[in-house]
Tab-separated table of N, CA and C in Angstrom:
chain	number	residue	atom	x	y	z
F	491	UNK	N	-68.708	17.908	-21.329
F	491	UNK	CA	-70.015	18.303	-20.848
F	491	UNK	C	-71.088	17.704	-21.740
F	492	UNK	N	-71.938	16.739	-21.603
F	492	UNK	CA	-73.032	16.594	-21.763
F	492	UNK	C	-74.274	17.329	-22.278
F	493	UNK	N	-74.341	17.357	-23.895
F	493	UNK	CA	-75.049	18.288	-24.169
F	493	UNK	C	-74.907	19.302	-24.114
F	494	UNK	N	-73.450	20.272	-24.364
F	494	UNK	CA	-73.195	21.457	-23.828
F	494	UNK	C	-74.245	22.293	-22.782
F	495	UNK	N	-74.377	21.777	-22.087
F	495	UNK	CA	-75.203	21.930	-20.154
F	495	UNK	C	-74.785	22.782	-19.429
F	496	UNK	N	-72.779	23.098	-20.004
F	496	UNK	CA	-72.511	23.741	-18.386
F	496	UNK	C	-72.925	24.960	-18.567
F	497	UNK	N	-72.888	26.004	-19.138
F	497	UNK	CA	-73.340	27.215	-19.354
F	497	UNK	C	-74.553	27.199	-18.601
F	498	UNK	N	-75.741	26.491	-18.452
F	498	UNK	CA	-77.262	26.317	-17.797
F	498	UNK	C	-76.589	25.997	-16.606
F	499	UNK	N	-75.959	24.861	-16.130
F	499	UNK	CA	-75.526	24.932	-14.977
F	499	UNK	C	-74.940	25.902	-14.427
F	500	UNK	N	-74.275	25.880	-14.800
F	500	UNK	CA	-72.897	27.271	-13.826
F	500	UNK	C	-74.507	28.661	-13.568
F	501	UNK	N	-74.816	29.030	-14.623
F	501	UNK	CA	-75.906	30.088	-14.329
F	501	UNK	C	-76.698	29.839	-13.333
F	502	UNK	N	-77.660	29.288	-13.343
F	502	UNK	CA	-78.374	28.407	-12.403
F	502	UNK	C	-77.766	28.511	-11.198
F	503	UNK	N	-76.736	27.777	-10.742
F	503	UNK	CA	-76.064	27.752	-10.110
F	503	UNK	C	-75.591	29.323	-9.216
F	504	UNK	N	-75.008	30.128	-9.927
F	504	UNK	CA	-74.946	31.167	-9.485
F	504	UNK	C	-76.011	32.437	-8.927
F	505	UNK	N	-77.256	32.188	-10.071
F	505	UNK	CA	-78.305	32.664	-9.395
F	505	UNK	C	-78.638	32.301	-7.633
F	506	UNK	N	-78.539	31.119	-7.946
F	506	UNK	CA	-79.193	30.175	-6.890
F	506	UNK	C	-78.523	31.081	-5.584
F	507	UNK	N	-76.676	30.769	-5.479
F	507	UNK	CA	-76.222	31.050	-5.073
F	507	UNK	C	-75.651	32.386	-4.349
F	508	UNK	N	-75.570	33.180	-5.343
F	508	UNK	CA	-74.656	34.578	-5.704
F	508	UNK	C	-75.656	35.321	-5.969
F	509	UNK	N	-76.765	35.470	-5.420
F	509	UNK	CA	-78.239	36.620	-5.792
F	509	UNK	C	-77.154	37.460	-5.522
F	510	UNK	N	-77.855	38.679	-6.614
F	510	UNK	CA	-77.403	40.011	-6.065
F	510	UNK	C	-76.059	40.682	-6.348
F	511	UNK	N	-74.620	39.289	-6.496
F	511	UNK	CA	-73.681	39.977	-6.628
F	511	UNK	C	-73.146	40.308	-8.210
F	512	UNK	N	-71.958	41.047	-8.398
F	512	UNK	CA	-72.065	41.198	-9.339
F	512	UNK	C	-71.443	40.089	-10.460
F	513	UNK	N	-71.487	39.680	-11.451
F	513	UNK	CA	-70.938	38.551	-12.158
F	513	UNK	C	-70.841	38.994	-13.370
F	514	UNK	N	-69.183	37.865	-13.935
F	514	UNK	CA	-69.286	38.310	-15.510
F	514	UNK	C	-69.059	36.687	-15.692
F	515	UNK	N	-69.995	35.803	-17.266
F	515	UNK	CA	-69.754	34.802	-17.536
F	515	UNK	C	-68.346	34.757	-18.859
F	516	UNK	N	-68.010	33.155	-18.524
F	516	UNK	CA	-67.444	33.074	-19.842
F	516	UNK	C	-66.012	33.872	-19.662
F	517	UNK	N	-65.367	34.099	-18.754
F	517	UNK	CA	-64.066	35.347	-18.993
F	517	UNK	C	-62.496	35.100	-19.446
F	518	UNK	N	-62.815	35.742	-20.352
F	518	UNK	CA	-60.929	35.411	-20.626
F	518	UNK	C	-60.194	36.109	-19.777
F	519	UNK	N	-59.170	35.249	-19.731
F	519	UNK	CA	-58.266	35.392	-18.386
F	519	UNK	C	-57.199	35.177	-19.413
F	520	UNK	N	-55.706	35.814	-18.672
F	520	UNK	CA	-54.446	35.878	-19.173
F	520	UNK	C	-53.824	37.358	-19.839
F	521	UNK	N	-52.666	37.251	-19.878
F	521	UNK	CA	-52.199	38.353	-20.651
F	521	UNK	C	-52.479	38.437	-22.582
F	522	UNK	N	-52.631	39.983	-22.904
F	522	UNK	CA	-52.727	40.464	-24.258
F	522	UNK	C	-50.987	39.647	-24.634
F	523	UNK	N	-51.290	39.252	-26.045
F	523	UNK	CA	-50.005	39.157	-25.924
F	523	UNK	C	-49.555	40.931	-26.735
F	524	UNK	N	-48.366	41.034	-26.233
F	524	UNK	CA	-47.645	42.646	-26.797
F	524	UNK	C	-47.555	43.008	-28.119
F	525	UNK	N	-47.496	42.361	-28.894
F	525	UNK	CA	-47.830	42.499	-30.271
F	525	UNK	C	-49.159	42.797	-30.931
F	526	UNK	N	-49.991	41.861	-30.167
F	526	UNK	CA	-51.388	42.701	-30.813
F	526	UNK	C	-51.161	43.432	-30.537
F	527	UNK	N	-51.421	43.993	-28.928
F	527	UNK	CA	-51.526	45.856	-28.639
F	527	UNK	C	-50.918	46.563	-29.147
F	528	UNK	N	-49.739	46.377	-29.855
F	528	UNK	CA	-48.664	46.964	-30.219
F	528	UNK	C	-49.011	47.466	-31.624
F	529	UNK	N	-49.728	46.116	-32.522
F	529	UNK	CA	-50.215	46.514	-34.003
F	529	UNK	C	-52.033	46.886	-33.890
F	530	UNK	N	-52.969	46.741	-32.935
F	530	UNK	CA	-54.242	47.016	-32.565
F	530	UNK	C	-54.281	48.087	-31.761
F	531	UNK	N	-53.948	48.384	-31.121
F	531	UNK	CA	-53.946	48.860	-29.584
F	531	UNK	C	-54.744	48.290	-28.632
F	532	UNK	N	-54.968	48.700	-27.607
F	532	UNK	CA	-55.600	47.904	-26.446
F	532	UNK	C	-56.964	46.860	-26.423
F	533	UNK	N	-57.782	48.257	-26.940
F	533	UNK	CA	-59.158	47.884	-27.229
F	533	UNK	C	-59.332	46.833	-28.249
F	534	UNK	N	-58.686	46.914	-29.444
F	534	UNK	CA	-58.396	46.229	-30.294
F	534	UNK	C	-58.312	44.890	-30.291
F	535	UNK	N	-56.646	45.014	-29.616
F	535	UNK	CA	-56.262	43.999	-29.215
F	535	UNK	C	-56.527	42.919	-28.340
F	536	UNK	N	-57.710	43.367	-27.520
F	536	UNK	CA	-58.304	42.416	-26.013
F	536	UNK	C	-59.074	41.621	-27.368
F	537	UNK	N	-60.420	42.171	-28.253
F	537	UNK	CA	-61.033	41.672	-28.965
F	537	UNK	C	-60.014	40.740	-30.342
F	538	UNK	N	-59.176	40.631	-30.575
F	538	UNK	CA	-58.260	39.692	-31.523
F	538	UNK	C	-58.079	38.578	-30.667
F	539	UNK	N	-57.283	38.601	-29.410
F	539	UNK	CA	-56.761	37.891	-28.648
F	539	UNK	C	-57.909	37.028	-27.943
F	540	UNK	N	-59.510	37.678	-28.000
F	540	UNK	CA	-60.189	36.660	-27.545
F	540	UNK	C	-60.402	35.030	-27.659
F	541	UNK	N	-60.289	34.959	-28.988
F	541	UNK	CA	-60.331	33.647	-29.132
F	541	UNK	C	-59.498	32.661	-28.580
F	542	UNK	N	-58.271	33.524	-28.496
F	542	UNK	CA	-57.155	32.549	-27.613
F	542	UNK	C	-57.064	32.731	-26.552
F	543	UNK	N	-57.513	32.839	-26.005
F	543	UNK	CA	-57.452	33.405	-24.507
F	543	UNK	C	-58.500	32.099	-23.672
F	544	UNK	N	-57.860	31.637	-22.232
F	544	UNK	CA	-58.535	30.677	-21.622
F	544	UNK	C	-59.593	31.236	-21.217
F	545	UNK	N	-60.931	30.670	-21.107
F	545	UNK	CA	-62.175	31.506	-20.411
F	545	UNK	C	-62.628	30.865	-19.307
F	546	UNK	N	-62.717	31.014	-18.284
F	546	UNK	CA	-63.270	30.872	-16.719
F	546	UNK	C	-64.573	30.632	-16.624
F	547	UNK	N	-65.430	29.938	-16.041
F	547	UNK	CA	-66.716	30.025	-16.164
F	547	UNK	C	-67.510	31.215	-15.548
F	548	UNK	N	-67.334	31.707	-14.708
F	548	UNK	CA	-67.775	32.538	-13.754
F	548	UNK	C	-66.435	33.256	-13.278
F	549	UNK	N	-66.596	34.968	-13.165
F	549	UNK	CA	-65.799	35.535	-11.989
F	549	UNK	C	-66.978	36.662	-11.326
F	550	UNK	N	-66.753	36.288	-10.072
F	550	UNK	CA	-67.897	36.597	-8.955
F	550	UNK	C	-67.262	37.787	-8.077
F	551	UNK	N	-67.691	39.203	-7.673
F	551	UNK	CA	-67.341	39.819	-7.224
F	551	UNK	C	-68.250	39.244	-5.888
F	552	UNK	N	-67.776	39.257	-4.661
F	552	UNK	CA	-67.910	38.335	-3.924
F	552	UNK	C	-67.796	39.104	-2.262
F	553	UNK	N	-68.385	40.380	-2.152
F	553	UNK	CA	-68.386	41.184	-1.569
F	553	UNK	C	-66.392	41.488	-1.204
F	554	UNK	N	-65.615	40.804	0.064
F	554	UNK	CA	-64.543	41.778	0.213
F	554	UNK	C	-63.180	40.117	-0.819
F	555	UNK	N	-64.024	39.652	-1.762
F	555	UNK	CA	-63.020	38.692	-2.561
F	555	UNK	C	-63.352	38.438	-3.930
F	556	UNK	N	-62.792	37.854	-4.862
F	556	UNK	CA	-63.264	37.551	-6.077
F	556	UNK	C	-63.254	36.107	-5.800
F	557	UNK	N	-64.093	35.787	-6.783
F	557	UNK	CA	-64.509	34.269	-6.609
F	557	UNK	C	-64.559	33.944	-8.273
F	558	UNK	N	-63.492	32.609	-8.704
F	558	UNK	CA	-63.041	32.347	-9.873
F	558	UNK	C	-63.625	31.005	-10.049
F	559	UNK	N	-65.000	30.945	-11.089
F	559	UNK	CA	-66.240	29.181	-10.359
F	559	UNK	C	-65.774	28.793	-11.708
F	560	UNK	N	-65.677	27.452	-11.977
F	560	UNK	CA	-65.498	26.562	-13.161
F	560	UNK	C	-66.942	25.526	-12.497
F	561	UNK	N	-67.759	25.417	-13.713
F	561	UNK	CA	-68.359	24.427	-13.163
F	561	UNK	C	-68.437	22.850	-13.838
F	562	UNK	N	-68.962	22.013	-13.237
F	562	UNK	CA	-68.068	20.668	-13.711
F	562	UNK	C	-69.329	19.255	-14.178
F	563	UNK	N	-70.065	19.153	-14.910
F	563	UNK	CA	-71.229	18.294	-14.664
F	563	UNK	C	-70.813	16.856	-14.797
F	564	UNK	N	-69.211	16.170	-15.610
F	564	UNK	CA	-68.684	15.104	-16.045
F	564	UNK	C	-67.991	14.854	-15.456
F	565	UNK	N	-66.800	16.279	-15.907
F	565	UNK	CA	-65.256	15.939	-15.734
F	565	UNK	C	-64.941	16.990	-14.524
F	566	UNK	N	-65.125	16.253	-13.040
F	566	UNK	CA	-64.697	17.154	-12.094
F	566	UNK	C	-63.000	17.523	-11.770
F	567	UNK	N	-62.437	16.281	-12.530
F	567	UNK	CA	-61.261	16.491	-12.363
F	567	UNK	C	-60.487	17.434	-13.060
F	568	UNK	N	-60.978	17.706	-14.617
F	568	UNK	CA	-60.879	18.588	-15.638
F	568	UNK	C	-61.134	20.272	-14.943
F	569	UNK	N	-62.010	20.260	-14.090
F	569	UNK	CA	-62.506	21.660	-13.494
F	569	UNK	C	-61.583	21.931	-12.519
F	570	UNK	N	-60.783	20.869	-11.702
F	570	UNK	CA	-59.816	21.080	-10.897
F	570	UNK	C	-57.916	21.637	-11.497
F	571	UNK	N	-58.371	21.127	-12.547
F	571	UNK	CA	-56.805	21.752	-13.429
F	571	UNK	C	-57.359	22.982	-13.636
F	572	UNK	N	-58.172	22.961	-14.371
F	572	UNK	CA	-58.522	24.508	-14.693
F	572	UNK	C	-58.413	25.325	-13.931
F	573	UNK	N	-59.284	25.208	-12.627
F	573	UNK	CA	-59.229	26.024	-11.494
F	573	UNK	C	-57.459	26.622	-10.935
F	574	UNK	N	-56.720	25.424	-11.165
F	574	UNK	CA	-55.472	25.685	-10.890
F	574	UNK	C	-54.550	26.870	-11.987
F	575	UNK	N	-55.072	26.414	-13.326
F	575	UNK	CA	-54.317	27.137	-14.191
F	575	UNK	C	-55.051	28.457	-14.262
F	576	UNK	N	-56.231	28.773	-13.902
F	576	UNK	CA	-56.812	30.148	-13.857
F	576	UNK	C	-56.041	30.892	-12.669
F	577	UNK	N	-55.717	30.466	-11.640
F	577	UNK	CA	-55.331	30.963	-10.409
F	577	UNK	C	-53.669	31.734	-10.693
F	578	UNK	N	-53.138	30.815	-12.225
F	578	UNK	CA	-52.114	31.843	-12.209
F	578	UNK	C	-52.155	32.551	-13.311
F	579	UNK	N	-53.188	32.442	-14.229
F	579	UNK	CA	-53.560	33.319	-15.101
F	579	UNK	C	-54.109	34.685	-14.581
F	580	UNK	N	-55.136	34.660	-13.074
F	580	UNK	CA	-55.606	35.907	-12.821
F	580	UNK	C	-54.577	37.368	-12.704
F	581	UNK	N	-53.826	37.510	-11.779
F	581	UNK	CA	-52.893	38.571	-11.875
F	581	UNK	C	-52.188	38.802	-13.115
F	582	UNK	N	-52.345	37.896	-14.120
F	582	UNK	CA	-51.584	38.459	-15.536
F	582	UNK	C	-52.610	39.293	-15.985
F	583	UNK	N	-54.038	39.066	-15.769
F	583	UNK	CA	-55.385	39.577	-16.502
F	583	UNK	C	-55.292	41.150	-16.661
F	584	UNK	N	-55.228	41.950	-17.506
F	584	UNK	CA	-55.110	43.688	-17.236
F	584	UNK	C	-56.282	43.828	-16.379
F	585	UNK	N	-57.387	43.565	-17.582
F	585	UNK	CA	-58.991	43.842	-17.448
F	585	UNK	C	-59.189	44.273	-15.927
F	586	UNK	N	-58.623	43.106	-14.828
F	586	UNK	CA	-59.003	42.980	-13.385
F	586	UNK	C	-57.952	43.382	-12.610
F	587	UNK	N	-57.091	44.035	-13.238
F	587	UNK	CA	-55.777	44.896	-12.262
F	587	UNK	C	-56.388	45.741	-10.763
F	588	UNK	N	-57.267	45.989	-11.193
F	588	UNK	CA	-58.008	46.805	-9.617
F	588	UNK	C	-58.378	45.774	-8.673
F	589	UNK	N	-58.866	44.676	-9.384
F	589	UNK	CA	-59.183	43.961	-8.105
F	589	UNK	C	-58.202	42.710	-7.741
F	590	UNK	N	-56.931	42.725	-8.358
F	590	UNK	CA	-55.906	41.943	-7.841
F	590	UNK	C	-55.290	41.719	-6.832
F	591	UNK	N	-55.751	42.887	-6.216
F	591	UNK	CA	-54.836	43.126	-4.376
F	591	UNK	C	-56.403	42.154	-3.399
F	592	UNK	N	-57.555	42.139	-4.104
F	592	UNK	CA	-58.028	41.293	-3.444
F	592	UNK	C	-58.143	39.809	-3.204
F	593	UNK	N	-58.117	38.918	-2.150
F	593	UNK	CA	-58.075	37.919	-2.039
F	593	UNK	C	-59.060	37.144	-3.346
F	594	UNK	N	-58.320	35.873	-3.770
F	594	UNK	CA	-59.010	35.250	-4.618
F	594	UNK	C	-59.290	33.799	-4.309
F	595	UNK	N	-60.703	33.719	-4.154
F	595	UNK	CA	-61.278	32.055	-4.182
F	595	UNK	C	-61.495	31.061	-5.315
F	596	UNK	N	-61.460	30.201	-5.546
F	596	UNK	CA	-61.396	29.635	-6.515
F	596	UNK	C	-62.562	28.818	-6.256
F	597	UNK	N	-63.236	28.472	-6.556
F	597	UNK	CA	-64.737	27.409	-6.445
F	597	UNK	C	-65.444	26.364	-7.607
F	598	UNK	N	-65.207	25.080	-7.391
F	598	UNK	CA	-65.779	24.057	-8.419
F	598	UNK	C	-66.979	23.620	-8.057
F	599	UNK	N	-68.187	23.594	-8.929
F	599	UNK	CA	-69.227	23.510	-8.813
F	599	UNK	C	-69.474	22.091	-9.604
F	600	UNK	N	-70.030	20.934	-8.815
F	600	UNK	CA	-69.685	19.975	-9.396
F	600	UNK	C	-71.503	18.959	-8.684
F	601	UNK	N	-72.009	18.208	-9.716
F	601	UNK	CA	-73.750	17.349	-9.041
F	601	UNK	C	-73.193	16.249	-7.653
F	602	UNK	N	-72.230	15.774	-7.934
F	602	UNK	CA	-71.705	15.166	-7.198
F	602	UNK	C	-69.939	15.069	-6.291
F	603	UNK	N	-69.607	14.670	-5.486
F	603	UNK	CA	-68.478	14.836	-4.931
F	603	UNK	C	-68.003	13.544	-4.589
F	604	UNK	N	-67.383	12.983	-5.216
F	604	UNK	CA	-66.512	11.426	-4.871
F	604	UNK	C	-64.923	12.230	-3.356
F	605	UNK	N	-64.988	11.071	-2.556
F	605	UNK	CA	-64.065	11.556	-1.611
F	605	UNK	C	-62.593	11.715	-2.203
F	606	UNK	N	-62.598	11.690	-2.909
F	606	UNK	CA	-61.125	12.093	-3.836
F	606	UNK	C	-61.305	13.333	-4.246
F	607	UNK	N	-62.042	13.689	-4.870
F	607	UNK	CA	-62.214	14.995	-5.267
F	607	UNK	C	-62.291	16.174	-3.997
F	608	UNK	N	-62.698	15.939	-3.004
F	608	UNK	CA	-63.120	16.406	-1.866
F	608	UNK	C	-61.431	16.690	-0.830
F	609	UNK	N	-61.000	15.621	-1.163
F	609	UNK	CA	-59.496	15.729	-0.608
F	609	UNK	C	-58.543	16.432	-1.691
F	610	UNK	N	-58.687	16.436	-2.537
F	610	UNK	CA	-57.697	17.545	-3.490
F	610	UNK	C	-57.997	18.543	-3.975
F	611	UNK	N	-59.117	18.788	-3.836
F	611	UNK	CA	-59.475	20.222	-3.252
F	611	UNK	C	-59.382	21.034	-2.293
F	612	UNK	N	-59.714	19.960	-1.330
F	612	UNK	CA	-58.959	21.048	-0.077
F	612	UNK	C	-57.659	20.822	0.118
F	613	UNK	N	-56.834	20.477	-0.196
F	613	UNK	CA	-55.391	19.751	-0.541
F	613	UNK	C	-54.961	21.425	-1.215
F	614	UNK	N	-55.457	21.850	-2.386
F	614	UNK	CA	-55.405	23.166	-3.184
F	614	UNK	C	-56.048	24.297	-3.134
F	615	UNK	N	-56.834	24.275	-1.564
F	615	UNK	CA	-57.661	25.199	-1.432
F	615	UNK	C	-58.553	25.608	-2.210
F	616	UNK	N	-59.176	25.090	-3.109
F	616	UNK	CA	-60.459	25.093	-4.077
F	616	UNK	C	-61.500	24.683	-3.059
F	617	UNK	N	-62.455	25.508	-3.028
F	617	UNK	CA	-63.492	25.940	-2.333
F	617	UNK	C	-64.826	24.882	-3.241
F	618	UNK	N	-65.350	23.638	-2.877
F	618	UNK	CA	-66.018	22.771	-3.570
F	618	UNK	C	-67.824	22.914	-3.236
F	619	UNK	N	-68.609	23.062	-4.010
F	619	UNK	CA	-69.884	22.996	-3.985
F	619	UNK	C	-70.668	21.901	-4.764
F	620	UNK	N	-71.843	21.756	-4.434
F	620	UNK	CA	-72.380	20.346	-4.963
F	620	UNK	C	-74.147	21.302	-5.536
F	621	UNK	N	-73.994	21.044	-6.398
F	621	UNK	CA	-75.177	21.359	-7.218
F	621	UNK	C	-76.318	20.631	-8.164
F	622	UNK	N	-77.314	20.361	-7.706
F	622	UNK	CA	-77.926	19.057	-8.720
F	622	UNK	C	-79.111	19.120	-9.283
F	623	UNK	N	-79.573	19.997	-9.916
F	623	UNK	CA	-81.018	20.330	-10.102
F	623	UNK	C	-81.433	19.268	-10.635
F	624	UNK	N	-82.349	18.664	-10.915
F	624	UNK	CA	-83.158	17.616	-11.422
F	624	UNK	C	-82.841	16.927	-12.954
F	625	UNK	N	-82.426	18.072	-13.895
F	625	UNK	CA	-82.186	18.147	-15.076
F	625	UNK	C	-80.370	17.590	-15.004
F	626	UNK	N	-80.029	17.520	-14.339
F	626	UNK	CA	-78.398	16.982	-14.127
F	626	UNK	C	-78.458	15.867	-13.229
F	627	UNK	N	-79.027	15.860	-12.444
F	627	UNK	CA	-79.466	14.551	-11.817
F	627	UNK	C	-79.487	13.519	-13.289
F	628	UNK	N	-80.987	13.880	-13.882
F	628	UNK	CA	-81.257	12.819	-15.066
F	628	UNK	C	-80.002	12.966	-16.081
F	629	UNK	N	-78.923	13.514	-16.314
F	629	UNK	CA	-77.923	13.332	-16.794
F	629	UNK	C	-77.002	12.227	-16.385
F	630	UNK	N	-76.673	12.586	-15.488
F	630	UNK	CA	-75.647	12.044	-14.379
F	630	UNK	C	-75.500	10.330	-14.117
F	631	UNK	N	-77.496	10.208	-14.465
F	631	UNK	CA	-77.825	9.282	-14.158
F	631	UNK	C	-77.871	8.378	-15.497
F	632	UNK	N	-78.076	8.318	-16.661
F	632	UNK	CA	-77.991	8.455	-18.134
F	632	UNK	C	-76.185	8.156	-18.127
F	633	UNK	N	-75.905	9.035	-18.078
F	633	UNK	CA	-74.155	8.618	-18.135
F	633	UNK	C	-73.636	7.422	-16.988
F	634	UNK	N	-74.161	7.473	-16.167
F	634	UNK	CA	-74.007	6.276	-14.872
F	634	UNK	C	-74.176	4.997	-15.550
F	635	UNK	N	-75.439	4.801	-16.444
F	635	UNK	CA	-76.136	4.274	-16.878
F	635	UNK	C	-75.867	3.265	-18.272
F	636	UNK	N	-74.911	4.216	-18.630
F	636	UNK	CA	-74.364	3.472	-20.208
F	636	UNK	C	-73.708	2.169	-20.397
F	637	UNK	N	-73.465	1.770	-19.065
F	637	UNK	CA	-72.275	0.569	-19.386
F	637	UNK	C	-72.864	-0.460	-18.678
F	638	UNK	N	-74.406	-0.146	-18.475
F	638	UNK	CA	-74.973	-1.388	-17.209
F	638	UNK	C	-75.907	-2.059	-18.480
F	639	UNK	N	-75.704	-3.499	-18.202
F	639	UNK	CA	-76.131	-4.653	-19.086
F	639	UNK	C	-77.522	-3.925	-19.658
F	640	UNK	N	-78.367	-3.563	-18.878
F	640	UNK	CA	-80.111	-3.205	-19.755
F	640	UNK	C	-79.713	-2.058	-20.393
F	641	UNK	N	-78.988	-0.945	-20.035
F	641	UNK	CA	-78.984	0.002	-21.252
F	641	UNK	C	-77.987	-0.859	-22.960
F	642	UNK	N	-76.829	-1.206	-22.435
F	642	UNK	CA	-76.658	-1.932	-24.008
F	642	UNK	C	-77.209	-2.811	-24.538
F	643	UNK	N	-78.090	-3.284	-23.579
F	643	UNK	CA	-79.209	-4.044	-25.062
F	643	UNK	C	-79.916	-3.644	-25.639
F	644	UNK	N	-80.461	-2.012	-24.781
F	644	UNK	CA	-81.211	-0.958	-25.530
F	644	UNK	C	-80.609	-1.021	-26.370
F	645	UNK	N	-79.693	-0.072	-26.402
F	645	UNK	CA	-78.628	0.158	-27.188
F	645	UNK	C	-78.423	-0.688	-28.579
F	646	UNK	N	-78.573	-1.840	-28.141
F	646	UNK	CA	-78.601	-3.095	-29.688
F	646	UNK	C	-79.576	-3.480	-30.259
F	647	UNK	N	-80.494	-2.876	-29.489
F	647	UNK	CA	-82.171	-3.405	-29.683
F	647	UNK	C	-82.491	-1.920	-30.870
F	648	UNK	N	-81.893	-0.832	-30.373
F	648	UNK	CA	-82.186	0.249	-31.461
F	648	UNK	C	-81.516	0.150	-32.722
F	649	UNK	N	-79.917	-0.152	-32.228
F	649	UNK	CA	-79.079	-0.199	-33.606
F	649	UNK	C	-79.724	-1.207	-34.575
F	650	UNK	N	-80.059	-2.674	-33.860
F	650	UNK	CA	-80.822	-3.193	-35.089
F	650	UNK	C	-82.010	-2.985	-35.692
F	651	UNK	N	-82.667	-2.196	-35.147
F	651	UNK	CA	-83.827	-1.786	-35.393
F	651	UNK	C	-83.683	-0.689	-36.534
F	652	UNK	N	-82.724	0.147	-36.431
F	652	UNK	CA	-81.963	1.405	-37.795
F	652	UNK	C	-81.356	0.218	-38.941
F	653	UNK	N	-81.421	-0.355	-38.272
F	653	UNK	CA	-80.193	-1.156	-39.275
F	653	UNK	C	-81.402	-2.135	-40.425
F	654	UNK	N	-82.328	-2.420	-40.094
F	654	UNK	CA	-83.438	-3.349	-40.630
F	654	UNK	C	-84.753	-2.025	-41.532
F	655	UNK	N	-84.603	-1.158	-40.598
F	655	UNK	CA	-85.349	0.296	-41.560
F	655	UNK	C	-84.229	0.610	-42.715
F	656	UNK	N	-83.058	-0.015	-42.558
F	656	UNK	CA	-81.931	0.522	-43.482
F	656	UNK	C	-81.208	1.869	-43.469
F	657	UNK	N	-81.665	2.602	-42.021
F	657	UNK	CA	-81.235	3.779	-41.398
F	657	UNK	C	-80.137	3.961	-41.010
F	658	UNK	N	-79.074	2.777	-41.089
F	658	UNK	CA	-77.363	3.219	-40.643
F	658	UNK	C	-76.573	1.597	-40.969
């Protein structure tokens, strides 16, 4: 991710989207392992185990479904594993044991959609959205941008320019 962005995105995004419902960011997903709880107890133990624990970008209560969003501003393909490996992490989750009997969507939130991505998603039933506010646009476009002849001469035109101030 670019400037660590996705956090602004995915939010954004969900506002935009998801007025109203209820949302938790950031969620660890997976099982406690039995030993913390065992030497912590529960409460304890959810807070030890956080750090290791995979985190989801979004889980969206989604009126009669949960909705599990990774969002993606680079690496859409990266958001598509994830999405996969969250999907069998959810039913291990305690935290969300009540809402396990409900259907679960999975959704990648991504500025752009190449037709590959578009076919293996629905290939895996990942539910795909396209999101681009202006501020990811000029990203998108910046990273597009790096390998075309006028940006690396920028590019050499600055380095020598640090390099003659004696700056690197």
């Amino acid at each position: 991710m670019p400037s660590g962005q996705e956090p602004l995105f995915v939010s954004e995004f969900v506002v935009d989207r998801f007025a109203g419902r209820r949302v938790a960011f950031n969620v660890p997903l997976g099982a406690i392992p039995q030993s913390f709880v065992d030497a912590y107890g529960s409460v304890k133990a959810a807070a030890v185990a956080h750090p290791w624990r995979p985190r989801v970008d979004a889980v969206i209560w989604d009126g009669d479904s949960m909705v599990l969003l990774e969002g993606e501003i680079d690496s859409p393909r990266g958001g598509l594993s994830d999405l996969l490996f969250y999907r069998g992490l959810w039913r291990q989750t305690a935290e969300y044991a009540e809402y396990h009997a409900l259907p679960l969507r999975l959704l990648l939130v991504v500025p752009w959609s190449p037709d590959w991505l578009s076919a293996y998603a629905e290939a895996e039933s990942i539910e795909l959205a396209t999101y681009t506010p202006a501020w990811v646009a000029d990203i998108t476009r910046r990273v597009s941008d790096y390998q075309t002849a006028p940006y690396r001469q920028r590019r050499a035109d600055r380095k020598r320019a640090l390099q003659q101030l004696g700056l690197e």
